[in-house]
Amino acid sequence: MRQFLKFTFASFLGCIICSVTIALLAFATIACIIATSGDDTVVLNDKSVLTVNLSGTITEHTTENPFNDVMGYGAGQQGLDDIVGAIDKASDAKEISAIYVEAGLVSADYASLQEIRQALQRAKAKKKLIISYAKEYTQGAYYVCSVADKVWINPEGMLDLHGLSAQPMFLKDLMAKFGIKMKVVKVGKFKSATEQYTEERMSDENRLQVSRYINGIWDTVTGEISAARGIGKAELNRCADEMAALMPTSYLLKHKLVDKTLYAEDVKTELKKLLNIDGDKEIEQVSCSTINRNYPDGRKSDKKIAVYYCEGSIVRAPEAAAVTGDAGITSPKMVKDLEDLAKDDDVKAVVIRINSGGGDAFASEEIWHAVKTLAGRKPVVVSMGGMAASGAYYLSCAATHIMAQPTTLTGSIGIFGAFPDMSGLITQKLGVRFDNVKTNAHSDFNMMQTARPFNAEEEEMLQQYVNRGYELFCKRVADGRKMPADSVKNIAEGRVWLGTDAVKIGLVDGLGGTKEAIAKAAQLAKTKDYETVTYPASPSWLEQLTETVGGNGNNLDEQLRATLGTLYEPFVMIRSMERQSPIQARCQIILGTGRQ
């Protein structure tokens, strides 16, 4: 027996030593790869070209994680700030003569695409040659590339121009198959996020607001393409109606949508001609990541303008963000970060860059308080991305100044509670029975309604609770925007507004992107000598390794999204039902933001 225990222990110890050794070797290998791949210092010569890869998923901001790069996670994902920053740096670099945009399948909202387009316009104004090429232009990619001096396409390529549509998904019948009903209490006739649970079609109010914002975005898109390409808006709409995507490239040339057809191997030859580069010389190309590393902003100052990036659902805990499939804005972390920025005397102003449809109402209130406190000590400028609605507008309204893009979706001042009634599933489908002994009238009250539905008295109490939340939301907006409460309620009711409309009704102060928001923050801080710093701070290498090995919450969701397609959203809704706060300041935007 002693010999058996000795050999068993020796084998166990050997396994542990072997596992640790393998882990250390793997870590060392990864570290070596990272160390050798991080050095891409370049010295640019005249007539260099910045190459912008306009494809994949574009998020507001990406934190470099070399472990993710080695493991292949997050492939095809780019930060909007990296793309715009690289274009602006190329605009100022005398060695760079042209910007070449290679377009592909891009996933981004129109406000993000508009910001990239505006950066290209700034480069064009500084006499940089802008060239674009694609085998296939998606509608959003073409919107960006239409600003180019030359728009080229493969002779057998495709250019998609079809307009915008909204196709909301209704889950009432799906949930009924599982014996689940949703009890909804809300304030705001335009607050449409709950319609997916309770209706079979759009309400008249929702149809009105959706029609307004998709037509407004499309009017902006066609107007800017028209101005750049010299094509009338009426003709662009005819091309969309005629399904330009299914037409031969001769059709695209005839309607001036593109300038030339050529194969990919001929692009460099044509580009050399435009730049007067000898045929036997190679074009010096530089990527966005390389120019960002080699051409820092250049400003070094004790005075800082902090740019704080936040994107995704607003939640109280990271776990709630994980189940919704996005990175999430976690209130405890953001509150702590804003408190630190308030105490940092070197930070003279803060830009909060936000792209969110809202989320947990209480978490939004917590962040609102932190923003208000911060704005009491230094200027706070909110820069809205594709969306800053409902809870995201809640936290924004305490800022000193608010800026949005014309195509930003904002407002949605409203609140709702969505409570899943699981009693049909538990008692009827599964056959579980409950008995009850209680001390008070509502001792057996349960937000998930597993044993019984709410009674009439409980429903009334829930409605009053939501009503108080709505009144508070309106008060926060009225105080922050210095508007009468009645004026706020006239534009509230959960209605979604375009950025252009939001300026007119006082919800937003001006139009522009992050660059303009930073300039405004510096103006409010009364400083011309400043350095921009990005927040939240990048995680340590150990945190990055742990995140990569443990899973960052997005990799599985990327695979599920690709696998499930249109079924992904109802799957996530059912998956997250138990872990989300039932009281939400959330906006459901049903304009597809997939492959634009």
XYZ file of C-alpha atoms in Angstrom:
596
model
C 0.000 0.000 0.000
C 2.890 2.326 0.861
C 4.504 1.675 -2.523
C 1.181 2.355 -4.277
C 0.764 5.706 -2.497
C 4.377 6.625 -3.254
C 4.002 5.951 -6.984
C 0.624 7.652 -7.085
C 2.007 10.773 -5.406
C 5.059 10.755 -7.690
C 2.832 10.528 -10.772
C 0.599 13.339 -9.499
C 3.619 15.540 -8.740
C 5.085 14.767 -12.153
C 1.857 15.849 -13.866
C 1.867 19.123 -11.963
C 5.517 19.838 -12.834
C 4.907 18.926 -16.481
C 1.828 21.179 -16.699
C 3.647 24.116 -15.119
C 6.635 23.630 -17.420
C 4.425 23.531 -20.525
C 2.553 26.651 -19.364
C 5.827 28.511 -18.756
C 7.207 27.473 -22.134
C 3.992 28.569 -23.851
C 4.074 31.892 -22.043
C 7.747 32.408 -22.947
C 7.011 31.599 -26.589
C 4.126 34.063 -26.688
C 6.263 36.721 -24.974
C 9.050 36.230 -27.538
C 6.620 36.497 -30.433
C 5.156 39.664 -28.964
C 8.592 41.160 -28.333
C 9.810 40.472 -31.862
C 6.594 41.593 -33.558
C 6.235 44.906 -31.700
C 9.055 46.733 -33.493
C 7.749 48.202 -36.740
C 9.601 51.508 -36.651
C 9.758 53.020 -40.116
C 11.230 56.099 -41.706
C 8.980 57.395 -44.455
C 10.250 58.815 -47.703
C 8.483 61.202 -50.036
C 5.436 59.984 -51.952
C 4.515 57.433 -49.320
C 0.926 56.178 -49.188
C -1.260 55.531 -46.148
C -3.337 52.383 -46.688
C -6.664 52.294 -44.860
C -8.340 48.896 -44.626
C -12.044 49.732 -44.530
C -13.412 46.353 -43.551
C -14.346 44.291 -40.530
C -16.005 45.551 -37.358
C -15.320 49.134 -36.338
C -15.657 49.918 -32.645
C -15.095 53.248 -30.907
C -11.771 52.287 -29.384
C -9.665 49.156 -29.202
C -7.043 48.452 -26.563
C -3.979 46.726 -27.947
C -3.689 43.217 -26.548
C -0.720 41.366 -28.088
C -1.890 38.102 -26.513
C -5.170 38.384 -28.419
C -3.196 39.038 -31.605
C -1.099 35.918 -31.094
C -4.152 33.792 -30.240
C -6.126 35.172 -33.196
C -8.901 36.763 -31.110
C -10.654 39.936 -32.238
C -9.478 39.507 -35.825
C -10.949 42.062 -38.199
C -11.790 44.531 -35.442
C -10.555 48.115 -35.667
C -10.864 51.193 -33.498
C -12.525 54.242 -35.019
C -10.049 56.422 -33.140
C -7.125 54.551 -34.735
C -8.476 55.001 -38.267
C -9.359 58.673 -37.869
C -6.143 59.387 -35.979
C -4.029 57.790 -38.726
C -5.789 59.758 -41.474
C -5.322 63.046 -39.594
C -1.646 62.287 -38.992
C -1.184 61.399 -42.654
C -2.814 64.710 -43.561
C -0.067 66.552 -41.685
C 2.845 64.345 -42.774
C 4.659 65.918 -45.712
C 6.116 62.523 -46.708
C 2.663 61.091 -47.354
C 1.226 62.082 -50.728
C -1.870 59.894 -50.884
C -4.335 57.875 -48.870
C -5.436 54.599 -50.396
C -8.695 53.147 -49.054
C -9.155 49.450 -49.709
C -12.828 48.779 -49.065
C -14.503 45.535 -48.087
C -17.304 44.252 -45.885
C -17.513 46.783 -43.081
C -19.698 46.616 -39.977
C -20.281 50.040 -38.417
C -22.993 52.579 -37.752
C -23.372 55.531 -40.089
C -22.100 58.056 -37.559
C -18.791 56.155 -37.362
C -18.602 55.952 -41.151
C -19.380 59.660 -41.323
C -16.487 60.402 -38.968
C -14.056 58.471 -41.189
C -15.424 60.278 -44.223
C -14.940 63.646 -42.542
C -11.315 62.747 -41.772
C -10.772 61.948 -45.469
C -12.332 65.295 -46.354
C -9.854 67.048 -44.070
C -7.006 65.189 -45.783
C -8.368 66.139 -49.183
C -8.510 69.793 -48.122
C -4.779 69.511 -47.343
C -4.092 68.401 -50.915
C -3.684 64.697 -50.187
C -4.735 62.454 -53.060
C -7.533 60.077 -51.978
C -7.935 56.812 -53.910
C -10.345 53.970 -53.173
C -10.582 50.472 -54.606
C -12.792 47.477 -53.927
C -13.877 44.199 -55.364
C -17.143 44.822 -53.583
C -18.377 48.131 -52.162
C -20.976 47.721 -49.459
C -23.328 50.682 -49.110
C -21.578 52.083 -46.043
C -18.122 51.582 -47.546
C -19.192 53.373 -50.724
C -20.577 56.253 -48.650
C -17.108 56.711 -47.131
C -15.211 56.187 -50.385
C -17.407 58.497 -52.462
C -15.337 61.391 -51.125
C -12.226 60.034 -52.907
C -10.633 61.737 -55.904
C -10.745 58.410 -57.729
C -13.154 55.547 -57.044
C -12.015 52.301 -58.667
C -13.638 48.883 -58.780
C -12.862 45.401 -60.085
C -14.263 44.879 -63.641
C -16.566 42.179 -62.251
C -17.095 43.905 -58.939
C -20.261 44.968 -57.151
C -21.428 48.257 -55.663
C -24.344 48.034 -53.272
C -26.758 50.954 -53.184
C -30.186 49.961 -51.918
C -31.358 52.488 -49.306
C -32.209 51.846 -45.677
C -34.859 49.735 -44.038
C -35.927 48.727 -40.560
C -37.193 45.242 -39.785
C -37.949 44.848 -36.092
C -38.192 41.337 -34.715
C -41.133 40.365 -32.505
C -40.631 37.614 -29.951
C -44.059 37.323 -28.353
C -45.034 34.100 -30.141
C -41.561 32.599 -29.684
C -41.737 33.104 -25.919
C -45.295 31.763 -25.837
C -44.015 28.438 -27.181
C -41.953 28.163 -23.997
C -44.793 29.324 -21.769
C -43.174 32.722 -21.135
C -44.977 36.067 -21.138
C -43.549 39.513 -20.534
C -45.275 41.908 -18.185
C -44.336 45.390 -19.351
C -44.769 48.685 -17.543
C -43.438 51.790 -19.250
C -43.702 55.534 -19.691
C -43.503 57.093 -23.146
C -45.669 56.323 -26.139
C -42.559 56.215 -28.352
C -40.671 53.866 -25.996
C -40.655 50.956 -28.388
C -38.038 48.616 -26.901
C -40.789 46.571 -25.225
C -42.831 46.051 -28.394
C -40.725 43.014 -29.282
C -42.124 41.286 -26.191
C -45.790 42.253 -26.428
C -46.731 43.083 -30.021
C -46.854 41.474 -33.447
C -46.155 44.659 -35.414
C -44.874 48.213 -34.935
C -47.042 50.777 -33.180
C -48.003 53.903 -35.122
C -45.725 56.018 -32.905
C -42.769 53.721 -33.437
C -43.367 53.584 -37.184
C -43.377 57.399 -37.230
C -40.068 57.790 -35.404
C -38.327 54.983 -37.279
C -39.464 56.428 -40.603
C -38.102 59.799 -39.518
C -34.657 58.603 -38.554
C -34.024 56.173 -41.433
C -35.141 58.789 -43.963
C -33.011 61.399 -42.206
C -29.912 59.199 -42.321
C -30.544 58.283 -45.948
C -31.000 61.955 -46.853
C -27.605 62.718 -45.316
C -25.924 59.784 -47.070
C -27.333 60.582 -50.521
C -26.751 64.310 -50.049
C -23.053 63.829 -49.297
C -22.554 61.283 -52.083
C -24.335 63.646 -54.463
C -22.083 66.556 -53.537
C -18.906 64.481 -53.869
C -19.732 62.644 -57.087
C -21.801 65.286 -58.854
C -24.781 62.966 -59.113
C -28.287 64.238 -58.369
C -30.024 62.746 -55.325
C -32.950 61.731 -57.521
C -30.587 59.750 -59.745
C -28.965 58.090 -56.737
C -32.391 56.988 -55.564
C -33.147 55.608 -59.036
C -29.927 53.595 -58.856
C -30.985 52.281 -55.456
C -34.425 51.351 -56.798
C -32.822 49.618 -59.787
C -30.656 47.509 -57.437
C -27.249 48.835 -58.462
C -25.693 45.869 -56.642
C -26.972 43.527 -59.350
C -25.873 45.708 -62.247
C -22.685 45.289 -64.316
C -19.818 47.712 -63.793
C -20.700 49.398 -67.091
C -23.865 50.609 -65.316
C -21.744 52.000 -62.467
C -19.523 53.858 -64.926
C -22.494 55.210 -66.853
C -24.057 56.658 -63.716
C -20.698 58.059 -62.492
C -20.739 55.962 -59.342
C -17.157 54.866 -60.105
C -14.335 56.294 -62.222
C -12.550 53.229 -63.557
C -12.559 49.440 -63.556
C -9.305 47.571 -63.075
C -7.951 44.420 -61.498
C -6.189 44.496 -58.148
C -2.742 43.891 -59.657
C -3.144 47.012 -61.814
C -3.943 49.356 -58.919
C -0.290 50.008 -58.052
C 0.511 50.817 -61.673
C -2.281 53.383 -61.859
C -1.330 54.823 -58.482
C 2.296 55.230 -59.584
C 1.130 57.232 -62.596
C -0.888 59.569 -60.399
C 2.047 60.057 -57.992
C 4.689 60.287 -60.743
C 6.622 57.324 -59.403
C 8.902 55.447 -61.788
C 7.496 52.110 -62.911
C 10.409 50.093 -61.480
C 10.103 51.617 -58.016
C 7.886 50.278 -55.262
C 5.262 52.424 -53.582
C 6.094 52.941 -49.929
C 2.939 51.986 -48.054
C 2.222 52.510 -44.383
C -0.666 51.086 -42.342
C -2.839 52.908 -39.815
C -1.253 51.060 -36.890
C 2.253 51.863 -38.102
C 1.635 55.568 -38.588
C -0.038 55.786 -35.190
C 3.034 54.212 -33.568
C 5.580 56.233 -35.512
C 3.801 59.559 -35.567
C 2.620 60.317 -32.034
C 0.413 63.337 -31.576
C 3.497 65.330 -30.788
C 1.880 67.430 -28.111
C 3.486 67.095 -24.699
C 2.075 69.254 -21.987
C 1.271 69.262 -18.299
C -2.286 70.190 -19.300
C -4.303 67.151 -20.335
C -7.584 66.703 -22.191
C -8.859 63.253 -21.232
C -10.873 61.291 -23.804
C -12.909 58.628 -22.028
C -14.333 55.899 -24.303
C -17.467 53.996 -23.312
C -19.478 51.684 -25.525
C -22.180 49.047 -25.140
C -24.946 48.345 -22.645
C -25.018 50.218 -19.339
C -24.937 47.702 -16.486
C -24.129 47.464 -12.790
C -21.853 44.418 -13.039
C -19.553 42.964 -15.723
C -21.512 39.714 -15.693
C -24.605 41.517 -16.971
C -22.588 42.970 -19.856
C -21.206 39.550 -20.782
C -24.648 38.057 -21.338
C -25.717 40.865 -23.668
C -22.820 40.186 -26.008
C -21.038 43.546 -25.801
C -18.219 45.065 -23.796
C -20.594 47.043 -21.630
C -20.414 50.256 -19.607
C -20.124 49.103 -15.996
C -21.252 51.779 -13.567
C -18.857 51.062 -10.636
C -15.835 51.185 -12.928
C -16.911 54.280 -14.853
C -17.873 56.113 -11.649
C -14.454 55.338 -10.143
C -12.666 56.429 -13.334
C -14.561 59.728 -13.462
C -13.845 60.347 -9.781
C -10.127 59.863 -10.489
C -10.296 62.282 -13.417
C -12.024 64.842 -11.214
C -9.154 64.642 -8.695
C -6.403 64.795 -11.331
C -5.315 68.446 -11.470
C -3.372 67.836 -14.699
C -6.611 66.955 -16.493
C -8.193 70.269 -17.461
C -11.221 68.904 -19.311
C -12.807 65.559 -20.149
C -14.402 64.325 -23.372
C -16.746 61.379 -22.859
C -17.041 59.509 -26.133
C -20.143 57.332 -25.913
C -21.867 54.876 -28.215
C -24.699 53.161 -26.371
C -28.419 52.502 -26.447
C -28.620 52.681 -22.650
C -29.423 49.901 -20.228
C -29.872 49.644 -16.479
C -31.724 52.746 -15.238
C -30.082 52.786 -11.791
C -26.597 52.347 -13.286
C -27.331 55.301 -15.583
C -28.303 57.388 -12.538
C -25.059 56.455 -10.785
C -22.953 57.506 -13.772
C -25.050 60.686 -14.205
C -24.109 61.698 -10.674
C -20.408 61.105 -11.392
C -20.624 63.153 -14.613
C -22.385 65.986 -12.765
C -19.755 65.992 -10.022
C -16.973 65.988 -12.618
C -18.600 68.822 -14.578
C -18.710 70.837 -11.351
C -14.903 70.787 -11.272
C -13.879 70.982 -14.941
C -15.496 71.108 -18.408
C -17.069 67.866 -19.623
C -17.919 67.485 -23.312
C -19.943 64.492 -24.467
C -19.152 63.253 -27.980
C -21.911 60.960 -29.249
C -21.180 58.164 -31.687
C -23.770 56.212 -33.635
C -26.127 56.187 -30.668
C -26.378 57.851 -27.287
C -29.975 57.211 -26.350
C -32.099 56.508 -23.278
C -29.735 55.671 -20.390
C -26.793 56.917 -22.457
C -28.532 60.278 -22.861
C -29.407 60.173 -19.151
C -25.751 60.186 -18.131
C -24.843 62.658 -20.902
C -27.283 65.393 -19.948
C -25.158 66.463 -16.967
C -22.247 67.428 -19.244
C -21.115 70.981 -19.886
C -21.531 70.583 -23.660
C -22.952 67.841 -25.897
C -21.936 67.138 -29.501
C -23.309 64.570 -31.955
C -22.999 63.599 -35.583
C -25.915 64.424 -37.919
C -26.667 60.681 -38.110
C -26.399 60.051 -34.352
C -29.516 58.596 -32.745
C -30.195 60.152 -29.358
C -32.929 61.165 -26.927
C -35.339 58.317 -26.138
C -36.118 59.915 -22.786
C -38.241 57.194 -21.270
C -38.108 54.202 -18.987
C -39.663 50.762 -18.804
C -39.793 47.620 -16.760
C -39.930 44.225 -18.479
C -40.701 41.347 -16.158
C -40.701 37.791 -17.532
C -43.653 35.741 -16.337
C -42.148 32.254 -16.133
C -45.105 30.723 -14.297
C -46.542 29.176 -17.483
C -43.224 27.504 -18.255
C -42.636 26.303 -14.683
C -46.137 25.186 -13.689
C -47.761 24.191 -16.996
C -44.934 23.120 -19.317
C -42.702 21.556 -16.662
C -45.397 20.545 -14.199
C -43.832 22.094 -11.100
C -46.267 22.880 -8.284
C -45.908 25.505 -5.553
C -47.514 25.938 -2.163
C -47.247 29.080 -0.095
C -46.925 30.322 3.463
C -46.257 34.043 3.932
C -46.191 36.730 6.596
C -47.194 39.733 4.489
C -49.363 40.555 1.486
C -46.484 40.479 -0.998
C -43.921 38.240 0.678
C -44.029 35.900 -2.324
C -43.483 38.722 -4.830
C -40.843 37.673 -7.369
C -39.523 39.804 -10.254
C -39.088 36.659 -12.366
C -42.664 35.513 -11.676
C -41.763 31.834 -11.440
C -44.717 30.698 -9.312
C -47.503 33.134 -10.229
C -48.201 36.272 -12.285
C -48.357 39.702 -10.651
C -51.688 40.628 -9.151
C -53.461 43.927 -9.938
C -52.119 45.709 -6.857
C -48.536 44.723 -7.667
C -48.910 45.856 -11.261
C -50.091 49.262 -10.059
C -47.145 49.574 -7.672
C -44.736 48.675 -10.464
C -46.294 51.297 -12.734
C -45.912 53.946 -10.044
C -42.282 52.917 -9.578
C -41.583 53.309 -13.298
C -43.468 56.624 -13.348
C -41.167 57.972 -10.628
C -38.155 56.879 -12.654
C -39.488 58.726 -15.698
C -40.131 61.893 -13.695
C -36.577 61.746 -12.367
C -35.188 61.211 -15.875
C -37.074 64.269 -17.159
C -35.853 66.325 -14.181
C -32.249 65.323 -14.844
C -32.605 66.457 -18.456
C -34.395 69.693 -17.500
C -31.703 70.585 -14.954
C -28.800 69.599 -17.169
C -30.077 71.282 -20.318
C -31.580 74.237 -18.432
C -34.993 73.625 -19.978
C -38.474 73.866 -18.447
C -39.810 70.470 -17.357
C -42.816 70.805 -19.677
C -40.518 71.436 -22.661
C -38.585 68.274 -21.841
C -41.757 66.207 -21.641
C -42.880 67.534 -25.023
C -39.803 65.983 -26.661
C -39.551 62.975 -24.356
C -42.085 60.119 -24.335
C -39.236 57.797 -25.334
C -38.839 59.371 -28.785
C -35.613 58.853 -30.712
C -34.142 61.891 -32.464
C -31.491 62.321 -35.139
C -28.512 64.483 -34.248
C -29.654 67.196 -36.653
C -33.074 67.325 -34.974
C -31.596 67.060 -31.475
C -29.697 70.323 -32.029
C -32.901 72.106 -32.999
C -34.815 70.981 -29.902
C -31.994 71.617 -27.440
C -30.924 68.076 -26.566
C -27.557 68.595 -28.264
C -25.400 71.745 -28.499
C -23.594 71.178 -31.782
C -22.605 68.775 -34.543
C -19.206 67.165 -34.931
C -17.038 64.201 -34.054
C -14.374 63.470 -31.464
C -11.908 65.930 -32.990
C -14.387 68.794 -32.691
C -15.334 67.691 -29.162
C -11.683 67.821 -28.067
C -11.324 71.304 -29.555
C -14.458 72.413 -27.691
C -13.176 70.941 -24.421
C -9.900 72.852 -24.820
C -11.832 76.037 -25.551
C -13.973 75.590 -22.430
C -10.844 74.874 -20.387
C -9.295 78.044 -21.863
C -6.157 76.289 -22.995
C -4.414 75.997 -26.355
C -1.438 74.095 -25.018
C -2.659 70.601 -24.153
C -2.050 66.897 -24.625
C -4.827 64.355 -25.201
C -4.801 61.192 -23.102
C -7.031 58.152 -23.542
C -9.082 56.493 -20.835
C -9.852 53.968 -19.424
C -6.193 53.117 -18.962
C -4.889 50.076 -20.807
C -4.807 46.919 -18.650
C -1.488 45.496 -17.505
C 0.131 42.670 -19.439
C -0.951 40.219 -16.730
C -4.573 41.404 -16.981
C -4.365 41.092 -20.769
C -3.019 37.540 -20.515
C -5.706 36.573 -17.993
C -8.387 38.105 -20.185
C -7.143 36.227 -23.249
C -6.744 32.850 -21.543
C -9.954 33.191 -19.558
C -11.969 34.570 -22.450
C -12.921 38.241 -22.748
C -16.633 37.692 -23.161
C -16.665 38.641 -26.830
C -15.024 35.720 -28.646
C -17.855 33.258 -27.986
C -20.401 35.911 -28.880
C -18.652 36.577 -32.204
C -18.964 32.877 -33.037
C -22.598 32.730 -31.887
C -23.486 35.822 -33.917
C -21.955 34.275 -37.034
C -23.690 30.945 -36.414
C -27.150 32.136 -35.407
C -27.517 35.133 -37.721
C -30.908 36.798 -37.223
C -31.678 34.403 -34.355
C -28.776 35.810 -32.310
C -30.768 38.682 -30.742
C -33.671 36.587 -29.421
C -31.153 34.060 -28.129
C -29.276 36.772 -26.219
C -32.543 38.198 -24.883
C -33.605 34.841 -23.442
C -30.088 34.118 -22.161
C -29.848 37.456 -20.337
C -33.384 37.548 -18.940
C -32.483 36.484 -15.413
C -29.345 38.615 -15.098
C -30.520 41.999 -16.336
C -32.082 44.621 -14.125
C -35.841 44.641 -14.838
C -35.976 48.481 -14.866
C -34.333 49.725 -18.037
C -33.567 53.047 -19.669
C -32.816 51.373 -22.963
C -33.468 52.190 -26.596
C -34.039 49.550 -29.256
C -32.698 50.729 -32.589
C -33.937 48.558 -35.417
C -31.866 50.032 -38.223
C -29.555 47.203 -39.193
C -25.893 48.003 -38.517
C -24.429 44.823 -39.910
C -22.455 44.762 -43.133
C -23.006 48.267 -44.412
